[in-house]
PDB file of C-alpha atoms and ligand atoms in Angstrom:
ATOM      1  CA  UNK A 176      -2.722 -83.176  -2.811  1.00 90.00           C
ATOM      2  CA  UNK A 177      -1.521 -80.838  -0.038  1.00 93.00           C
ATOM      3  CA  UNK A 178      -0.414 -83.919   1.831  1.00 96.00           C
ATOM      4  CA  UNK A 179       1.651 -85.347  -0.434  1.00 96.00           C
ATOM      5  CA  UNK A 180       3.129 -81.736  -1.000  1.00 97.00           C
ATOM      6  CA  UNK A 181       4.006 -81.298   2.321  1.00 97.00           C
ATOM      7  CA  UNK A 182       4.883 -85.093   2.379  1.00 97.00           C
ATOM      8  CA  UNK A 183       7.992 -84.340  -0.272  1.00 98.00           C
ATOM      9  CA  UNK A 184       8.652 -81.102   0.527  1.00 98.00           C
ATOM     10  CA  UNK A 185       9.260 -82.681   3.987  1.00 97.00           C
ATOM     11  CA  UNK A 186      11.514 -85.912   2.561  1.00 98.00           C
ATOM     12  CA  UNK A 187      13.386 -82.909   0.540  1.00 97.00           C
ATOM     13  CA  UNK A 188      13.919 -80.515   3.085  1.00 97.00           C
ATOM     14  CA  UNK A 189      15.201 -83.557   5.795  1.00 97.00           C
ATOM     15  CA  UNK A 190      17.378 -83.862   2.903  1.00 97.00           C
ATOM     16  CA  UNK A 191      18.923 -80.538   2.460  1.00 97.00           C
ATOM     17  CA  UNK A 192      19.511 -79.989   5.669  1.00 95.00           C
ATOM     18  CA  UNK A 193      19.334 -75.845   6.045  1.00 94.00           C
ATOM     19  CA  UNK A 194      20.283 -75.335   2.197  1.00 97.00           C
ATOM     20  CA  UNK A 195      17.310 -72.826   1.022  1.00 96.00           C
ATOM     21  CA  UNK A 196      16.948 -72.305  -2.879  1.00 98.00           C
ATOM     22  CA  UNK A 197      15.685 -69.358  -3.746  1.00 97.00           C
ATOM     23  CA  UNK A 198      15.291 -69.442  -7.471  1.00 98.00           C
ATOM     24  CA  UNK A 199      13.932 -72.684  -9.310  1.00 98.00           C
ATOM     25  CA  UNK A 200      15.075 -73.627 -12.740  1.00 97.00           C
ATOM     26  CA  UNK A 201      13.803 -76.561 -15.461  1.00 95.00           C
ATOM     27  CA  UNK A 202      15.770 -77.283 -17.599  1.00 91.00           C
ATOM     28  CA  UNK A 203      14.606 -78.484 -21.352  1.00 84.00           C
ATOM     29  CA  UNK A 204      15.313 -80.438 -24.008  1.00 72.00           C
ATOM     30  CA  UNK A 205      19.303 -80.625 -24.636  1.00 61.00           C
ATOM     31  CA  UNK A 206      19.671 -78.084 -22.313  1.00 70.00           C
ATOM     32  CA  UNK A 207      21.225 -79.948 -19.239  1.00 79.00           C
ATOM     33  CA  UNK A 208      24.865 -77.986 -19.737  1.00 83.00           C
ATOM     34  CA  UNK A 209      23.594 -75.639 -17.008  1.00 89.00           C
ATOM     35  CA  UNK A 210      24.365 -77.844 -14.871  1.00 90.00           C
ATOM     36  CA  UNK A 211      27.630 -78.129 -15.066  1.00 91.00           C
ATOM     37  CA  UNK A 212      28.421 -74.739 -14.024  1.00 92.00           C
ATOM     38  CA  UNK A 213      26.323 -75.805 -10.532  1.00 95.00           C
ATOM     39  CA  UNK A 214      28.688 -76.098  -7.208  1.00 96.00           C
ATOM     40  CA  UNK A 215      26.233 -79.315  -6.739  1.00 97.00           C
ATOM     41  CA  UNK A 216      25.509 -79.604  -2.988  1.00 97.00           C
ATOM     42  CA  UNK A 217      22.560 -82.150  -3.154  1.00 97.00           C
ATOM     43  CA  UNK A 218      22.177 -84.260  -6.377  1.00 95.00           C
ATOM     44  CA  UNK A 219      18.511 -86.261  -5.794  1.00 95.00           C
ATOM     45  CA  UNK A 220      17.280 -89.098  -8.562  1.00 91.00           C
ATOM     46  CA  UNK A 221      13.576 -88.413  -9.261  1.00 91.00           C
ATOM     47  CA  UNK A 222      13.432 -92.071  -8.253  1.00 88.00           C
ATOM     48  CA  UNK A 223      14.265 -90.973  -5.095  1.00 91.00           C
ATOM     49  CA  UNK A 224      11.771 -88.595  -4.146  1.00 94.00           C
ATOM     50  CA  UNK A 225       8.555 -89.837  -2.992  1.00 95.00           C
ATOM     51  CA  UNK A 226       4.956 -88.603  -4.871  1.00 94.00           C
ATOM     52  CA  UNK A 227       7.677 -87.343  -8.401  1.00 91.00           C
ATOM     53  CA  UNK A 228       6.918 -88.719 -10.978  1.00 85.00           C
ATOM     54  CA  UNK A 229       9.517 -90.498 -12.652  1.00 71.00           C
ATOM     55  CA  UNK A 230      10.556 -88.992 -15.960  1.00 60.00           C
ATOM     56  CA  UNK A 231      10.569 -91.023 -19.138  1.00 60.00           C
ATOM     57  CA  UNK A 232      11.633 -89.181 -21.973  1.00 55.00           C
ATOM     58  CA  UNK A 233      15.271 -90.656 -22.819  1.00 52.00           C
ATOM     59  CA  UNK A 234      16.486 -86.970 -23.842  1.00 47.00           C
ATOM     60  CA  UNK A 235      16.334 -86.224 -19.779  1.00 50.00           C
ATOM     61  CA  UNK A 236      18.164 -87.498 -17.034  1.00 65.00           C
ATOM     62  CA  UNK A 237      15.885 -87.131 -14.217  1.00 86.00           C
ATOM     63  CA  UNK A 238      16.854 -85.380 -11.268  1.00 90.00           C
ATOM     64  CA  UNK A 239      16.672 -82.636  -8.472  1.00 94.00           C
ATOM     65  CA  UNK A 240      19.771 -80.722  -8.291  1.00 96.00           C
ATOM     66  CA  UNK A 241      20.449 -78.091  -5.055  1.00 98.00           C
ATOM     67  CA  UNK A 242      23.341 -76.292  -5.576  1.00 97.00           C
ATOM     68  CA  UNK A 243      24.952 -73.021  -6.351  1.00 97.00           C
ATOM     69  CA  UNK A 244      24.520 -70.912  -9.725  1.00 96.00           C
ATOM     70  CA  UNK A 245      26.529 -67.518  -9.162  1.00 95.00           C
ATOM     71  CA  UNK A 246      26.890 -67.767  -6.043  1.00 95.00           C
ATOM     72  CA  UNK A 247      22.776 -68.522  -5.729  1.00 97.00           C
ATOM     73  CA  UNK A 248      21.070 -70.969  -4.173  1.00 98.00           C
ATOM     74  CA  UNK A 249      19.088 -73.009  -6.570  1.00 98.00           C
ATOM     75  CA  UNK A 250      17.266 -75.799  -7.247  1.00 98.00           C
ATOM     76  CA  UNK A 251      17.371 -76.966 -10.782  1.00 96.00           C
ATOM     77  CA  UNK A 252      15.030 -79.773 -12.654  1.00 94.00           C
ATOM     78  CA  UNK A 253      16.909 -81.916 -14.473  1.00 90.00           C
ATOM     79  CA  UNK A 254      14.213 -83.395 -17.172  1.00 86.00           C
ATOM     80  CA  UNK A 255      10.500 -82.359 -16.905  1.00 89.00           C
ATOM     81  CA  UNK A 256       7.555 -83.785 -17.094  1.00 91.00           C
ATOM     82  CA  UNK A 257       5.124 -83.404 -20.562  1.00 93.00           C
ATOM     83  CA  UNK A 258       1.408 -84.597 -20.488  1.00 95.00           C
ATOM     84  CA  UNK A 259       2.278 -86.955 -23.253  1.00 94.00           C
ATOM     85  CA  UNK A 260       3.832 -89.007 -21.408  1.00 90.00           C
ATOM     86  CA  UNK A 261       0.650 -89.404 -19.703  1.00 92.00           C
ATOM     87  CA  UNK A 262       1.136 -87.954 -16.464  1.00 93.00           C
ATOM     88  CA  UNK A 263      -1.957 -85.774 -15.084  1.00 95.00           C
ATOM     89  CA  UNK A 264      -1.156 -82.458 -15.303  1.00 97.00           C
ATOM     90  CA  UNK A 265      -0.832 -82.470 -11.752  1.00 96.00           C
ATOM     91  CA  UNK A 266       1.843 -84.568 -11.994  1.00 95.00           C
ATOM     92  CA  UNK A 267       3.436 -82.541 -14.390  1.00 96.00           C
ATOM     93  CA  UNK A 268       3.135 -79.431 -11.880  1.00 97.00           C
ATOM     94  CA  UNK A 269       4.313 -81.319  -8.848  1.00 97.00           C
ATOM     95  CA  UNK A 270       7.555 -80.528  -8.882  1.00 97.00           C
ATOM     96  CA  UNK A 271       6.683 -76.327  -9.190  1.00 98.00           C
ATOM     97  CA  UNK A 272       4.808 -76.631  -5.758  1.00 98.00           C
ATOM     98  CA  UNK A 273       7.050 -78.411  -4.227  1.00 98.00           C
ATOM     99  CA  UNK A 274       9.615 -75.798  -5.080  1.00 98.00           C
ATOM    100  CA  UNK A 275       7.223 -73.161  -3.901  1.00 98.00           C
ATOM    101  CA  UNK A 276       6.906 -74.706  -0.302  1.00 98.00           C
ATOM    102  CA  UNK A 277      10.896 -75.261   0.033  1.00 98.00           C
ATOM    103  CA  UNK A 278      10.753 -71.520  -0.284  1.00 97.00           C
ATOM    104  CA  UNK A 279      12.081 -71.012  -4.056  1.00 98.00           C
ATOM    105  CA  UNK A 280      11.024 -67.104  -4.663  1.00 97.00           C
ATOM    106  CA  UNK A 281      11.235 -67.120  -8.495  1.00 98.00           C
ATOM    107  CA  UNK A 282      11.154 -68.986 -11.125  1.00 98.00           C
ATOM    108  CA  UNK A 283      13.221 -70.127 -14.657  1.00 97.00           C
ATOM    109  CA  UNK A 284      12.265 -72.574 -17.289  1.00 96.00           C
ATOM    110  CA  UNK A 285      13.538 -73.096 -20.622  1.00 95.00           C
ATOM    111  CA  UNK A 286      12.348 -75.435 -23.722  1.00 95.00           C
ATOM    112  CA  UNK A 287      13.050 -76.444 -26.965  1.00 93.00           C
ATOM    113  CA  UNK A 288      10.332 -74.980 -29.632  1.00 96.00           C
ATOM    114  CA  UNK A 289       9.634 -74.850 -33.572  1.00 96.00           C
ATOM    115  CA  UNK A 290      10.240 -71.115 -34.835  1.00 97.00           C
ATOM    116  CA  UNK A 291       6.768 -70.021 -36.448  1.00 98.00           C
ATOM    117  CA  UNK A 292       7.738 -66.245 -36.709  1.00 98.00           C
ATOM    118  CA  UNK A 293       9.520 -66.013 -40.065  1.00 97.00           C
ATOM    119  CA  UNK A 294      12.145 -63.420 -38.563  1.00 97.00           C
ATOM    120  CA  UNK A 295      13.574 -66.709 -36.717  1.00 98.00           C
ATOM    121  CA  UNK A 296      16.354 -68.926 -37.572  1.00 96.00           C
ATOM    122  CA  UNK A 297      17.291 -72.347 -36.151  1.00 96.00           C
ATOM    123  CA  UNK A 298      19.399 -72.075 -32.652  1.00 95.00           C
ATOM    124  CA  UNK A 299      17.829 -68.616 -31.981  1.00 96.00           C
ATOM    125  CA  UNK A 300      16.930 -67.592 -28.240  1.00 96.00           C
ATOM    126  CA  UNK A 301      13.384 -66.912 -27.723  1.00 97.00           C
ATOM    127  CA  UNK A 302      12.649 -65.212 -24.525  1.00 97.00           C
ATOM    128  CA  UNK A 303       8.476 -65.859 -23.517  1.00 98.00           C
ATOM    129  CA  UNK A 304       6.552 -62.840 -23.685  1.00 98.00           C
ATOM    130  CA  UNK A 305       3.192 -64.389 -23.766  1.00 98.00           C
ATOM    131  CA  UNK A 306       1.292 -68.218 -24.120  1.00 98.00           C
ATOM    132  CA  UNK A 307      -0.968 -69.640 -25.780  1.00 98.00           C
ATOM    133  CA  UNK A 308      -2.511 -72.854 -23.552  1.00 98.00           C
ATOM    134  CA  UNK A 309      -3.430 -75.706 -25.948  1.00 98.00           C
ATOM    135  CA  UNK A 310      -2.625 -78.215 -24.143  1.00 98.00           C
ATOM    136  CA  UNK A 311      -6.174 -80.090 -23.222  1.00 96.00           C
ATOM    137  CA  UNK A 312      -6.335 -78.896 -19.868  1.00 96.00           C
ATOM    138  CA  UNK A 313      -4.428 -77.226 -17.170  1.00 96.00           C
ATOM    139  CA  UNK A 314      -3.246 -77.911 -13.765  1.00 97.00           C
ATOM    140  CA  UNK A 315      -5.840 -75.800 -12.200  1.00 97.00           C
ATOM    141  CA  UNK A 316      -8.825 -77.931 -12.941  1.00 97.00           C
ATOM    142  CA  UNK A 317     -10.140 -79.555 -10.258  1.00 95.00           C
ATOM    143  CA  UNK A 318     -10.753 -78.526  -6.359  1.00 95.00           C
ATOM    144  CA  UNK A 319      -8.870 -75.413  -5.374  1.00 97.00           C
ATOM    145  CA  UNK A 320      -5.444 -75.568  -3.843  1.00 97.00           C
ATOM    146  CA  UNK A 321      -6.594 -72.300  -1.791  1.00 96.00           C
ATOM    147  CA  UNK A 322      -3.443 -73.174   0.391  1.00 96.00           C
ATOM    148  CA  UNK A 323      -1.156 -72.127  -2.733  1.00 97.00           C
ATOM    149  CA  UNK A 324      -3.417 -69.674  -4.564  1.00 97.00           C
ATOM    150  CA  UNK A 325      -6.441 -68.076  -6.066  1.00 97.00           C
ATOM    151  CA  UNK A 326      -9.566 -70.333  -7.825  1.00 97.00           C
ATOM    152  CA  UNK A 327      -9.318 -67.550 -10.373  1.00 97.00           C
ATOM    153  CA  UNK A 328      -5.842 -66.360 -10.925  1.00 97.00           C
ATOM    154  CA  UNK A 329      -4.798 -63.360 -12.731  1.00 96.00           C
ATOM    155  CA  UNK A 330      -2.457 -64.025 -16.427  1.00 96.00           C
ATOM    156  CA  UNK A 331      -2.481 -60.504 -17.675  1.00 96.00           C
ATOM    157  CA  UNK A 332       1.205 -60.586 -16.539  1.00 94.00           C
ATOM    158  CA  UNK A 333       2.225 -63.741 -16.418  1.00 98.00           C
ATOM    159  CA  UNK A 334       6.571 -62.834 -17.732  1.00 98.00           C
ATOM    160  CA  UNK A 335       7.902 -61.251 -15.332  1.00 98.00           C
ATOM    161  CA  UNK A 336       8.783 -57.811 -17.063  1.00 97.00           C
ATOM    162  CA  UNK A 337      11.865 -56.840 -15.088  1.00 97.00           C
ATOM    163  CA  UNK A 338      13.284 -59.873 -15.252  1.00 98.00           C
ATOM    164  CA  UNK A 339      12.529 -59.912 -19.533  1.00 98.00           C
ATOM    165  CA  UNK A 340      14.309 -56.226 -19.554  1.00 98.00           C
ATOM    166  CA  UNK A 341      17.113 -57.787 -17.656  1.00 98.00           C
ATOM    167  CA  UNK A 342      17.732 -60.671 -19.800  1.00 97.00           C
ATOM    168  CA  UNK A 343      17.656 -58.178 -23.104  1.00 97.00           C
ATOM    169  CA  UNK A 344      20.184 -56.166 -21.125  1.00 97.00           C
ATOM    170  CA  UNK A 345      22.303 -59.540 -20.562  1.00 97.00           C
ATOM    171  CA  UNK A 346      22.256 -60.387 -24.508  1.00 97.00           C
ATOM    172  CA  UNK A 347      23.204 -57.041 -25.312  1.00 96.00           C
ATOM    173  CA  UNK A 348      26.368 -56.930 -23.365  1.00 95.00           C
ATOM    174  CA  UNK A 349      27.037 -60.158 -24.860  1.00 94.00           C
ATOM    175  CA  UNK A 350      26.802 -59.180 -28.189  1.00 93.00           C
ATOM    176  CA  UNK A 351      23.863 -62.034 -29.202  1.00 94.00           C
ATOM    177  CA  UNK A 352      20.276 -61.808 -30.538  1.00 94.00           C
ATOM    178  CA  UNK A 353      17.420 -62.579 -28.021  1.00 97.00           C
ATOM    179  CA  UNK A 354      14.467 -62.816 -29.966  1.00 98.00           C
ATOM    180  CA  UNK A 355      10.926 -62.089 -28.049  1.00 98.00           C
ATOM    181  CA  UNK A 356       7.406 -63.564 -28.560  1.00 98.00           C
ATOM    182  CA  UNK A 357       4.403 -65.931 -27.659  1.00 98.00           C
ATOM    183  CA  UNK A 358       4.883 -69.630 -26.663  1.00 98.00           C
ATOM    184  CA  UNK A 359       2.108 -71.711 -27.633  1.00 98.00           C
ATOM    185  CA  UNK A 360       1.896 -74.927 -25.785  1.00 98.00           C
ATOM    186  CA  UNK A 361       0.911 -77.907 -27.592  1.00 98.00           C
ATOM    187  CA  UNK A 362      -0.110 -81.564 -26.603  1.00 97.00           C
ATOM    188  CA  UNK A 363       1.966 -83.479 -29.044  1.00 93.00           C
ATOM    189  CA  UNK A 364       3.899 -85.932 -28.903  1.00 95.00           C
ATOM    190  CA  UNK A 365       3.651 -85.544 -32.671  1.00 94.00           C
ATOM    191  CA  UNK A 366       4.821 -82.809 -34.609  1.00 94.00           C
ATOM    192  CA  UNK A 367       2.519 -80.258 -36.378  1.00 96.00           C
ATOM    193  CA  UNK A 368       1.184 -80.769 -39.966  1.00 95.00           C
ATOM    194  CA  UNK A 369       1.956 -77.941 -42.038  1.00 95.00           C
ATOM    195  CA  UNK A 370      -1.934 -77.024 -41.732  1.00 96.00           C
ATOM    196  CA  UNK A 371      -1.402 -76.827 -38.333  1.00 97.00           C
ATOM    197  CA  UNK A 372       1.612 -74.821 -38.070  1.00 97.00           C
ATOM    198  CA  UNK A 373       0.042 -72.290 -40.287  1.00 97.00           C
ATOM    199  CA  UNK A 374      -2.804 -72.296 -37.918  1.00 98.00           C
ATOM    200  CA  UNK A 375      -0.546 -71.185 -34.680  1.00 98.00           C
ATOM    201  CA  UNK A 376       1.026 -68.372 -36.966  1.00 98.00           C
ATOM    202  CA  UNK A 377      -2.558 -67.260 -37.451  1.00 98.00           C
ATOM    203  CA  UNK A 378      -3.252 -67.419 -33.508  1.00 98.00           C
ATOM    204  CA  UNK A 379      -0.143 -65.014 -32.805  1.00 98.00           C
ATOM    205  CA  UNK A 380       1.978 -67.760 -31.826  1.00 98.00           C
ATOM    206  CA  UNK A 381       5.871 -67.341 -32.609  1.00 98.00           C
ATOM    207  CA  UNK A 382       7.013 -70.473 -31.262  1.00 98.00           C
ATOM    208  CA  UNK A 383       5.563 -73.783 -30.771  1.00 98.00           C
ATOM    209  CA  UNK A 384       6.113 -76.689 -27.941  1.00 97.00           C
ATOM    210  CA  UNK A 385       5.039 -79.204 -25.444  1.00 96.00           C
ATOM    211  CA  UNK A 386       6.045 -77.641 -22.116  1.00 96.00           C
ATOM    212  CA  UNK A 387       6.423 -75.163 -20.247  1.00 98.00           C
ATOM    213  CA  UNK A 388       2.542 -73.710 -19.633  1.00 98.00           C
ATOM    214  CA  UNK A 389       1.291 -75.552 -17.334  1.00 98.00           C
ATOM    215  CA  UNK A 390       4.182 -75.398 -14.974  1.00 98.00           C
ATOM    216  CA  UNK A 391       4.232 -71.383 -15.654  1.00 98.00           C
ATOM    217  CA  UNK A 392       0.168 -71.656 -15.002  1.00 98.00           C
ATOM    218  CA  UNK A 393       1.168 -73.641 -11.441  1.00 98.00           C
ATOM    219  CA  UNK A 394       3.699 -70.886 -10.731  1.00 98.00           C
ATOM    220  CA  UNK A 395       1.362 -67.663 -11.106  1.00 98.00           C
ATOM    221  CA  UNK A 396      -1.366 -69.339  -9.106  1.00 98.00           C
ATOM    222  CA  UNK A 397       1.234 -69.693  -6.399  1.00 98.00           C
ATOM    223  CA  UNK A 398       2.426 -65.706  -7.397  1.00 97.00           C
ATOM    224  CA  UNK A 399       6.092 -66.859  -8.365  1.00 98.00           C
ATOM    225  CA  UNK A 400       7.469 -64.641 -10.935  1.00 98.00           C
ATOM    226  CA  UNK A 401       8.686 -66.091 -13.906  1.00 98.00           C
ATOM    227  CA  UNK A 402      10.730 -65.784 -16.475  1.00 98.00           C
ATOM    228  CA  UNK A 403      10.800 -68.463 -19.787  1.00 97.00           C
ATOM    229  CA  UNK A 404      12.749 -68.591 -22.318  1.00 96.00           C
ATOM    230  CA  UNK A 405      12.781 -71.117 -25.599  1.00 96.00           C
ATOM    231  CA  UNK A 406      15.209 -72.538 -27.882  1.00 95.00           C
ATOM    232  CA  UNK A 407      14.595 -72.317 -31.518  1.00 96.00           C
ATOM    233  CA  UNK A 408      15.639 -75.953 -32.522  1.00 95.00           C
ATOM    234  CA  UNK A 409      13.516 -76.241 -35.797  1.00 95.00           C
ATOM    235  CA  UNK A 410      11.792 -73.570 -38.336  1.00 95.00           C
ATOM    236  CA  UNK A 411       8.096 -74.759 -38.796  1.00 94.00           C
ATOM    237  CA  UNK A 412       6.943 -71.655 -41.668  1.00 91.00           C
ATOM    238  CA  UNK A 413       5.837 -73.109 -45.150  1.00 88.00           C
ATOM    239  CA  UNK A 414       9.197 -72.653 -46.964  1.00 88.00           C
ATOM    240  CA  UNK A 415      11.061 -74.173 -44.026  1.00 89.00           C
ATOM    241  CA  UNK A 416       9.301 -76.899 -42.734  1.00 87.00           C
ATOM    242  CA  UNK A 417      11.571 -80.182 -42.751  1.00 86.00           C
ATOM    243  CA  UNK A 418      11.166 -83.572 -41.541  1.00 88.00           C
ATOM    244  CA  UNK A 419      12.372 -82.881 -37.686  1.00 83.00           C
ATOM    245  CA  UNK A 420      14.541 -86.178 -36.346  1.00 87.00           C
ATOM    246  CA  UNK A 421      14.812 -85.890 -32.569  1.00 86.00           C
ATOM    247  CA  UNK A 422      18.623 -85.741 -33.424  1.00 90.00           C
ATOM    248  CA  UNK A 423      18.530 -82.523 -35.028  1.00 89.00           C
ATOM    249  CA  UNK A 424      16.543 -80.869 -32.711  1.00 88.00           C
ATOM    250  CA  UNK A 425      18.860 -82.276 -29.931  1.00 89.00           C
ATOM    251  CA  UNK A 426      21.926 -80.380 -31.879  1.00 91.00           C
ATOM    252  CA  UNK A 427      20.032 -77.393 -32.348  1.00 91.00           C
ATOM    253  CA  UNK A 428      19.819 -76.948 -28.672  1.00 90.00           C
ATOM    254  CA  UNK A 429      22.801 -77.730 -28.238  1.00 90.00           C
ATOM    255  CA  UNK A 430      24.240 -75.192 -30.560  1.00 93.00           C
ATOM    256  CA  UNK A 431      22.456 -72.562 -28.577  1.00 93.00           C
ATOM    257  CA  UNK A 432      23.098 -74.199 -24.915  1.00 92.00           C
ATOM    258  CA  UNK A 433      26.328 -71.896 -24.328  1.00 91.00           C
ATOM    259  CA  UNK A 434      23.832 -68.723 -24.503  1.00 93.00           C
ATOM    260  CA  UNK A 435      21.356 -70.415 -22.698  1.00 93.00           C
ATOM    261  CA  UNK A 436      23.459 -70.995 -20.039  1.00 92.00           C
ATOM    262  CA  UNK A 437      24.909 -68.126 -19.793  1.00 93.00           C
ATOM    263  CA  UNK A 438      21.532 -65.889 -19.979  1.00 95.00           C
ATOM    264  CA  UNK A 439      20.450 -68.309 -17.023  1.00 94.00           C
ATOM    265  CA  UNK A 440      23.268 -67.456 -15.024  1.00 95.00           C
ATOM    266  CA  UNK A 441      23.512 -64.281 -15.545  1.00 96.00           C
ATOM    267  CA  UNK A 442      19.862 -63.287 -14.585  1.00 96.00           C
ATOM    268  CA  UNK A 443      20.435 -65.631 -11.684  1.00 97.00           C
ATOM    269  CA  UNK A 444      23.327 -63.799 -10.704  1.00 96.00           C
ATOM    270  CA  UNK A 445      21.632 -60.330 -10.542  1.00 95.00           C
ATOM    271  CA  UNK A 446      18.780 -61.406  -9.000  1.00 95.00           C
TER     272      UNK A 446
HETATM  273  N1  HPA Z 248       6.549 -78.436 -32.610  1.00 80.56           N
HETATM  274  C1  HPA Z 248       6.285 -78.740 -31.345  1.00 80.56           C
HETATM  275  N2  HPA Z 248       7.204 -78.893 -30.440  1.00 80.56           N
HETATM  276  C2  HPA Z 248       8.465 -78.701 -30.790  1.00 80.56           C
HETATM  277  C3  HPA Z 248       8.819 -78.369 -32.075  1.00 80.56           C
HETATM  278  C4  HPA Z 248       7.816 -78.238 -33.047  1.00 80.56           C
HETATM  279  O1  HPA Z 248       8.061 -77.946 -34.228  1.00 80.56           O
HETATM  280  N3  HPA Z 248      10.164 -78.265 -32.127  1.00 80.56           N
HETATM  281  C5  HPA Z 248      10.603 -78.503 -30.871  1.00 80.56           C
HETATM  282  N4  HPA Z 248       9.578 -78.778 -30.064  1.00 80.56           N
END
C-alpha cells in the first residue's frame, strides 16, 4: 500500500511540477460549483492517475484539480469514491493519503445528507460536529500504515474546533443559517426505510449519508485537521419523509451550492 502511495504521489508530484497544495477539498454530490471559482493550474482525469480508482457515480465528474482558491493552493476532488460502488475502503481513502504525502496540511469535505433533526429544512447547511461510522468497516482494518499513523488513533476530536468557530463566524457575516450536528455514515446505496430513519434519530444522528467517514477516519489517523460540512438535500423525519428521486436531491444541493461555496472559500481564505 505504501508503494503504490508513494507510486502516485510520485506520478502527481512529476506532474505539478513545484505547485504545493496545502489544503485538500472533496467535493460532494451537486456540489462541483466550487470549482469554478479555482484559478485551475493542473486539471488531472482520475483515469489518469495510476492506483485511483476510477469514479462511477454519473452525478461526479472525476478528477484531481490543483489550483488556486483565495489565493490558496489547493487540491480539490472532483467526485469521490462511496463503498457502494464496491471499492475497498482503501480505495475509497486513497485519494486522502495521497493528499497527505503531496503535503496538503488540512482538510475539507462536503456531502449531500437526509435532515433527521426536525429543526432542519431542505437546502440547509450542516456543518459536522460529530459521526456516527455505520458503514461495515473502515479504512483502518487491516495491517497498520505506521508510516501515516497510529494502530489506535484518537476520535475524541475528530472536527476541527477552530476551524467549526470560524465557519459559524463566516455564516454570520453572511447573514445565513449554518446548522450544526452528527453525520452518520451509512452503506446504502438505498435509501432508509422509515424504520430506519427513526432508528438514526434515536442514535443522535442529525443527518444521514454515504460518505464522508471513512475519508475523515483516513485523515485523523494521518493527524490532518478537518473540517466537514453537509448539505441538507432531503428531510427523512416521519411527517416529511418523501420518495427521494436523485433529481431532487441534485437541486437541493444545488440550491444551497452558492453558500457552500462560499463557506469553502472563505475558511480557505483565512486559513
Ligand atoms: N439517506 C442517505 N443518504 C442520503 C440521503 C438520505 O436520506 N439524502 C442524501 N444522501
Amino acid at each position: 500500500m505504501m508503494q503504490q502511495l508513494q507510486e502516485t504521489t510520485s506520478y502527481l508530484q512529476h506532474r505539478i511540477g513545484s505547485f504545493a497544495p496545502e489544503f485538500g477539498i472533496i467535493l460532494g454530490t451537486g456540489l462541483g460549483a466550487l470549482v469554478n471559482d479555482i484559478e485551475v493550474e493542473y486539471s488531472i482525469s482520475y483515469a489518469e492517475i495510476p492506483n485511483f480508482p476510477v469514479s462511477t457515480v454519473e452525478s461526479h465528474s472525476g478528477k484531481l484539480i490543483f489550483g488556486r482558491l483565495a489565493e490558496r493552493p489547493v487540491v480539490v476532488m472532483q467526485g469521490r469514491f462511496h463503498y457502494y460502488e464496491g471499492y475497498s475502503m482503501e480505495q475509497v481513502v486513497f485519494p486522502v493519503r495521497v493528499m497527505k504525502l503531496l503535503g496538503v496540511k488540512k482538510l475539507f469535505v462536503s456531502n449531500a445528507a437526509g435532515g433527521l433533526n426536525p429543526a432542519f429544512n431542505t437546502s440547509d447547511l450542516m456543518v459536522i460536529t460529530d459521526h456516527i461510522n455505520l458503514q461495515p468497516s473502515n479504512p483502518l482494518i487491516g495491517k497498520n500504515l505506521d508510516e501515516l499513523g497510529p494502530r489506535f488513533p484518537d476520535m475524541s476530536d475528530v472536527y476541527n474546533e477552530e476551524l467549526i468557530r470560524q465557519a459559524m463566524v463566516i455564516a454570520e457575516d453572511a447573514d445565513f443559517d449554518l446548522r450544526e450536528g452528527v453525520y452518520v455514515s451509512v452503506p446504502g446505496p438505498m435509501l432508509e426505510t422509515p424504520a430506519e430513519y427513526k432508528y438514526l434519530s434515536i442514535i443522535g444522528a442529525d443527518a444521514v449519508g454515504m460518505s464522508t467517514v471513512p475519508e475523515v477516519i483516513a485523515a485523523r489517523h494521518m493527524g490532518m485537521p478537518v473540517f466537514a460540512v453537509s448539505v441538507i438535500t432531503d428531510m427523512c423525519t416521519p411527517d416529511r419523509i418523501k420518495k427521494v428521486v436523485l433529481a431532487d436531491i441534485l437541486e437541493a444541493a444545488a440550491i444551497a451550492e452558492p453558500r457552500m461555496t462560499r463557506l469553502i472559500k472563505e475558511l480557505v481564505r483565512i486559513q
